[in-house]
PDB file of C-alpha atoms in Angstrom:
ATOM      1  CA  ILE A   1     -71.813  25.131 -24.037  1.00 53.00           C
ATOM      2  CA  ALA A   2     -70.563  26.395 -27.416  1.00 55.00           C
ATOM      3  CA  ARG A   3     -67.642  24.003 -27.198  1.00 56.00           C
ATOM      4  CA  LYS A   4     -69.995  21.080 -26.497  1.00 55.00           C
ATOM      5  CA  LYS A   5     -72.152  22.017 -29.512  1.00 58.00           C
ATOM      6  CA  ASN A   6     -69.041  22.273 -31.654  1.00 64.00           C
ATOM      7  CA  MET A   7     -67.954  18.790 -30.500  1.00 65.00           C
ATOM      8  CA  SER A   8     -71.418  17.340 -31.197  1.00 66.00           C
ATOM      9  CA  SER A   9     -71.255  18.591 -34.768  1.00 74.00           C
ATOM     10  CA  LYS A  10     -67.768  17.094 -35.136  1.00 84.00           C
ATOM     11  CA  LEU A  11     -68.989  13.728 -33.822  1.00 86.00           C
ATOM     12  CA  SER A  12     -71.896  13.646 -36.258  1.00 86.00           C
ATOM     13  CA  SER A  13     -69.540  14.270 -39.184  1.00 88.00           C
ATOM     14  CA  LEU A  14     -67.048  11.518 -38.300  1.00 92.00           C
ATOM     15  CA  PRO A  15     -66.422   8.910 -41.018  1.00 93.00           C
ATOM     16  CA  LEU A  16     -67.643   6.002 -38.861  1.00 95.00           C
ATOM     17  CA  GLU A  17     -67.336   3.648 -41.845  1.00 94.00           C
ATOM     18  CA  LYS A  18     -63.543   4.053 -41.498  1.00 93.00           C
ATOM     19  CA  ALA A  19     -63.560   3.012 -37.829  1.00 96.00           C
ATOM     20  CA  VAL A  20     -63.337  -0.536 -36.522  1.00 97.00           C
ATOM     21  CA  LYS A  21     -66.917  -1.271 -35.407  1.00 97.00           C
ATOM     22  CA  ILE A  22     -67.206  -3.614 -32.439  1.00 97.00           C
ATOM     23  CA  GLY A  23     -70.533  -4.747 -31.003  1.00 96.00           C
ATOM     24  CA  ASN A  24     -74.156  -3.793 -31.546  1.00 96.00           C
ATOM     25  CA  GLY A  25     -75.284  -2.396 -28.208  1.00 96.00           C
ATOM     26  CA  LYS A  26     -77.507   0.593 -27.512  1.00 97.00           C
ATOM     27  CA  ASN A  27     -74.667   2.748 -26.120  1.00 97.00           C
ATOM     28  CA  ILE A  28     -72.582   4.403 -28.846  1.00 96.00           C
ATOM     29  CA  ILE A  29     -68.896   4.821 -28.058  1.00 96.00           C
ATOM     30  CA  ILE A  30     -66.416   6.655 -30.226  1.00 96.00           C
ATOM     31  CA  GLU A  31     -62.924   5.746 -29.143  1.00 96.00           C
ATOM     32  CA  VAL A  32     -59.457   7.033 -30.003  1.00 97.00           C
ATOM     33  CA  THR A  33     -56.860   4.471 -29.043  1.00 97.00           C
ATOM     34  CA  ASP A  34     -53.246   3.345 -29.441  1.00 97.00           C
ATOM     35  CA  PRO A  35     -52.747  -0.432 -29.808  1.00 96.00           C
ATOM     36  CA  ASP A  36     -49.758  -0.399 -27.432  1.00 96.00           C
ATOM     37  CA  CYS A  37     -51.202   1.938 -24.772  1.00 96.00           C
ATOM     38  CA  PRO A  38     -51.699  -0.002 -21.517  1.00 96.00           C
ATOM     39  CA  PHE A  39     -54.709   2.138 -20.529  1.00 96.00           C
ATOM     40  CA  CYS A  40     -56.295   1.565 -23.947  1.00 97.00           C
ATOM     41  CA  ARG A  41     -55.875  -2.168 -23.426  1.00 97.00           C
ATOM     42  CA  LYS A  42     -57.543  -1.936 -19.999  1.00 97.00           C
ATOM     43  CA  ALA A  43     -60.437  -0.140 -21.673  1.00 97.00           C
ATOM     44  CA  THR A  44     -60.660  -2.895 -24.293  1.00 96.00           C
ATOM     45  CA  ASP A  45     -60.944  -5.467 -21.498  1.00 95.00           C
ATOM     46  CA  PHE A  46     -63.572  -3.331 -19.752  1.00 97.00           C
ATOM     47  CA  PHE A  47     -65.757  -2.967 -22.848  1.00 97.00           C
ATOM     48  CA  ALA A  48     -65.331  -6.637 -23.824  1.00 95.00           C
ATOM     49  CA  LYS A  49     -67.309  -7.586 -20.701  1.00 95.00           C
ATOM     50  CA  ARG A  50     -70.330  -5.549 -21.849  1.00 95.00           C
ATOM     51  CA  ASN A  51     -72.904  -6.388 -24.505  1.00 94.00           C
ATOM     52  CA  ASP A  52     -74.687  -3.013 -24.415  1.00 97.00           C
ATOM     53  CA  VAL A  53     -72.109  -1.064 -26.443  1.00 97.00           C
ATOM     54  CA  THR A  54     -71.332  -0.316 -30.074  1.00 97.00           C
ATOM     55  CA  ARG A  55     -67.754   0.912 -30.360  1.00 97.00           C
ATOM     56  CA  TYR A  56     -66.282   2.881 -33.234  1.00 98.00           C
ATOM     57  CA  VAL A  57     -62.522   2.665 -32.792  1.00 98.00           C
ATOM     58  CA  PHE A  58     -60.097   5.117 -34.365  1.00 97.00           C
ATOM     59  CA  PHE A  59     -56.335   4.794 -33.983  1.00 97.00           C
ATOM     60  CA  LEU A  60     -53.858   7.398 -32.838  1.00 97.00           C
ATOM     61  CA  PRO A  61     -50.534   5.539 -32.780  1.00 95.00           C
ATOM     62  CA  LEU A  62     -48.200   7.452 -30.475  1.00 94.00           C
ATOM     63  CA  LYS A  63     -44.986   6.506 -32.257  1.00 89.00           C
ATOM     64  CA  LYS A  64     -42.611   8.208 -29.815  1.00 91.00           C
ATOM     65  CA  LEU A  65     -44.002   6.152 -26.922  1.00 93.00           C
ATOM     66  CA  HIS A  66     -44.921   3.030 -28.874  1.00 93.00           C
ATOM     67  CA  PRO A  67     -42.691   2.458 -31.940  1.00 91.00           C
ATOM     68  CA  ASN A  68     -44.789  -0.490 -33.227  1.00 90.00           C
ATOM     69  CA  ALA A  69     -48.189   1.161 -32.763  1.00 93.00           C
ATOM     70  CA  GLU A  70     -48.515   2.451 -36.316  1.00 91.00           C
ATOM     71  CA  LYS A  71     -47.611  -0.948 -37.783  1.00 89.00           C
ATOM     72  CA  LYS A  72     -50.198  -2.622 -35.524  1.00 92.00           C
ATOM     73  CA  SER A  73     -52.825  -0.023 -36.434  1.00 94.00           C
ATOM     74  CA  ARG A  74     -52.182  -0.592 -40.142  1.00 91.00           C
ATOM     75  CA  PHE A  75     -52.381  -4.376 -39.618  1.00 91.00           C
ATOM     76  CA  ILE A  76     -55.778  -4.081 -37.887  1.00 93.00           C
ATOM     77  CA  LEU A  77     -57.201  -1.654 -40.444  1.00 93.00           C
ATOM     78  CA  SER A  78     -55.962  -3.739 -43.395  1.00 89.00           C
ATOM     79  CA  SER A  79     -57.253  -7.063 -42.053  1.00 90.00           C
ATOM     80  CA  LYS A  80     -60.253  -8.836 -43.569  1.00 90.00           C
ATOM     81  CA  ASP A  81     -61.563  -9.411 -40.020  1.00 93.00           C
ATOM     82  CA  GLN A  82     -60.721  -6.121 -38.322  1.00 94.00           C
ATOM     83  CA  VAL A  83     -62.478  -7.014 -35.070  1.00 96.00           C
ATOM     84  CA  GLN A  84     -60.472 -10.217 -34.612  1.00 96.00           C
ATOM     85  CA  ALA A  85     -57.226  -8.466 -35.576  1.00 94.00           C
ATOM     86  CA  TYR A  86     -58.049  -5.727 -33.040  1.00 96.00           C
ATOM     87  CA  LYS A  87     -58.710  -8.286 -30.298  1.00 96.00           C
ATOM     88  CA  ASP A  88     -55.483 -10.145 -31.106  1.00 94.00           C
ATOM     89  CA  VAL A  89     -53.364  -6.986 -31.071  1.00 94.00           C
ATOM     90  CA  MET A  90     -54.969  -5.551 -27.924  1.00 96.00           C
ATOM     91  CA  SER A  91     -54.519  -8.871 -26.092  1.00 94.00           C
ATOM     92  CA  GLY A  92     -50.773  -8.628 -26.706  1.00 93.00           C
ATOM     93  CA  LYS A  93     -50.625 -11.478 -29.223  1.00 90.00           C
ATOM     94  CA  TYR A  94     -48.185  -9.558 -31.448  1.00 88.00           C
ATOM     95  CA  ASP A  95     -46.146  -7.778 -28.768  1.00 89.00           C
ATOM     96  CA  GLN A  96     -43.090 -10.047 -29.067  1.00 82.00           C
ATOM     97  CA  ASP A  97     -43.731 -11.013 -32.664  1.00 67.00           C
ATOM     98  CA  ASN A  98     -42.083  -9.037 -35.435  1.00 67.00           C
ATOM     99  CA  SER A  99     -43.734 -11.129 -38.145  1.00 69.00           C
ATOM    100  CA  LEU A 100     -46.775  -8.858 -38.259  1.00 75.00           C
ATOM    101  CA  PRO A 101     -47.687  -8.387 -41.920  1.00 71.00           C
ATOM    102  CA  VAL A 102     -47.247  -4.817 -43.141  1.00 64.00           C
ATOM    103  CA  PHE A 103     -49.662  -3.310 -45.615  1.00 64.00           C
ATOM    104  CA  SER A 104     -47.988  -0.221 -46.991  1.00 56.00           C
ATOM    105  CA  ASP A 105     -50.207   0.607 -49.941  1.00 57.00           C
ATOM    106  CA  ASN A 106     -52.981   2.422 -48.110  1.00 66.00           C
ATOM    107  CA  ASN A 107     -53.331   5.632 -46.153  1.00 80.00           C
ATOM    108  CA  ILE A 108     -55.962   4.379 -43.747  1.00 82.00           C
ATOM    109  CA  VAL A 109     -53.838   5.151 -40.656  1.00 90.00           C
ATOM    110  CA  GLN A 110     -53.486   8.722 -41.940  1.00 92.00           C
ATOM    111  CA  GLU A 111     -57.283   8.958 -42.146  1.00 92.00           C
ATOM    112  CA  HIS A 112     -57.478   7.940 -38.486  1.00 94.00           C
ATOM    113  CA  LEU A 113     -54.827  10.525 -37.537  1.00 94.00           C
ATOM    114  CA  GLU A 114     -56.959  13.154 -39.287  1.00 94.00           C
ATOM    115  CA  VAL A 115     -60.017  12.112 -37.252  1.00 94.00           C
ATOM    116  CA  ALA A 116     -58.004  12.429 -34.016  1.00 94.00           C
ATOM    117  CA  ALA A 117     -56.790  15.881 -35.105  1.00 93.00           C
ATOM    118  CA  MET A 118     -60.342  16.954 -35.963  1.00 93.00           C
ATOM    119  CA  LEU A 119     -61.432  15.888 -32.468  1.00 93.00           C
ATOM    120  CA  GLY A 120     -58.483  17.734 -30.931  1.00 91.00           C
ATOM    121  CA  VAL A 121     -57.084  14.530 -29.435  1.00 91.00           C
ATOM    122  CA  LYS A 122     -53.348  14.309 -28.801  1.00 92.00           C
ATOM    123  CA  GLY A 123     -53.253  11.382 -26.365  1.00 93.00           C
ATOM    124  CA  THR A 124     -54.958   8.080 -25.693  1.00 96.00           C
ATOM    125  CA  PRO A 125     -57.399   6.783 -24.697  1.00 97.00           C
ATOM    126  CA  ASN A 126     -60.243   9.200 -25.385  1.00 96.00           C
ATOM    127  CA  PHE A 127     -63.906   8.238 -25.477  1.00 96.00           C
ATOM    128  CA  TRP A 128     -67.216   9.799 -26.370  1.00 95.00           C
ATOM    129  CA  ILE A 129     -69.916   7.830 -24.568  1.00 95.00           C
ATOM    130  CA  ASN A 130     -73.274   8.653 -26.158  1.00 94.00           C
ATOM    131  CA  GLY A 131     -71.786  12.018 -27.115  1.00 92.00           C
ATOM    132  CA  THR A 132     -70.125  12.865 -23.763  1.00 93.00           C
ATOM    133  CA  HIS A 133     -66.324  13.047 -23.693  1.00 92.00           C
ATOM    134  CA  VAL A 134     -64.244  11.056 -21.210  1.00 94.00           C
ATOM    135  CA  GLY A 135     -60.481  11.570 -21.355  1.00 93.00           C
ATOM    136  CA  GLY A 136     -58.419   8.659 -20.133  1.00 94.00           C
ATOM    137  CA  ALA A 137     -59.411   5.280 -18.726  1.00 94.00           C
ATOM    138  CA  ASP A 138     -61.850   6.751 -16.182  1.00 95.00           C
ATOM    139  CA  PHE A 139     -64.034   3.682 -15.740  1.00 95.00           C
ATOM    140  CA  THR A 140     -66.146   5.294 -13.003  1.00 95.00           C
ATOM    141  CA  ALA A 141     -67.182   8.101 -15.365  1.00 96.00           C
ATOM    142  CA  ILE A 142     -67.651   5.673 -18.272  1.00 96.00           C
ATOM    143  CA  GLU A 143     -69.795   3.355 -16.138  1.00 95.00           C
ATOM    144  CA  LYS A 144     -72.052   6.284 -15.073  1.00 95.00           C
ATOM    145  CA  LEU A 145     -72.577   7.316 -18.702  1.00 95.00           C
ATOM    146  CA  LEU A 146     -73.419   3.763 -19.768  1.00 95.00           C
ATOM    147  CA  ASN A 147     -75.969   3.118 -16.999  1.00 89.00           C
TER     148      ASN A 147
END
């Protein structure tokens, strides 16, 4: 129980204004994702079919597994329309394309890495559905928490 309380306090102190906010539904989802993680992409597809969620997406690019993940994260976070950039990247639009613009003058990816560290997350995807943690793309558990 102490660990759950500790996590709740961490969630309430997250810098949500730094996340990519998607949707305006009643269910609040905090998500830690990697733009090249296949399970993260499945989760993106899953949530895209729902209109009852507000997602706050933070990036944890796992560079050893996905060498382009940090570049894609920076592209999304530096875009004027972050939601569209997120959708494009997660749909695979830039997977074969090395012409992705690079924005090197900000530390916004570092801020996201710090959020993941604060939450104790080392892998992706991780979700907090209305405050309850779900590790991995466990859609059965996610569905139960949303309904």
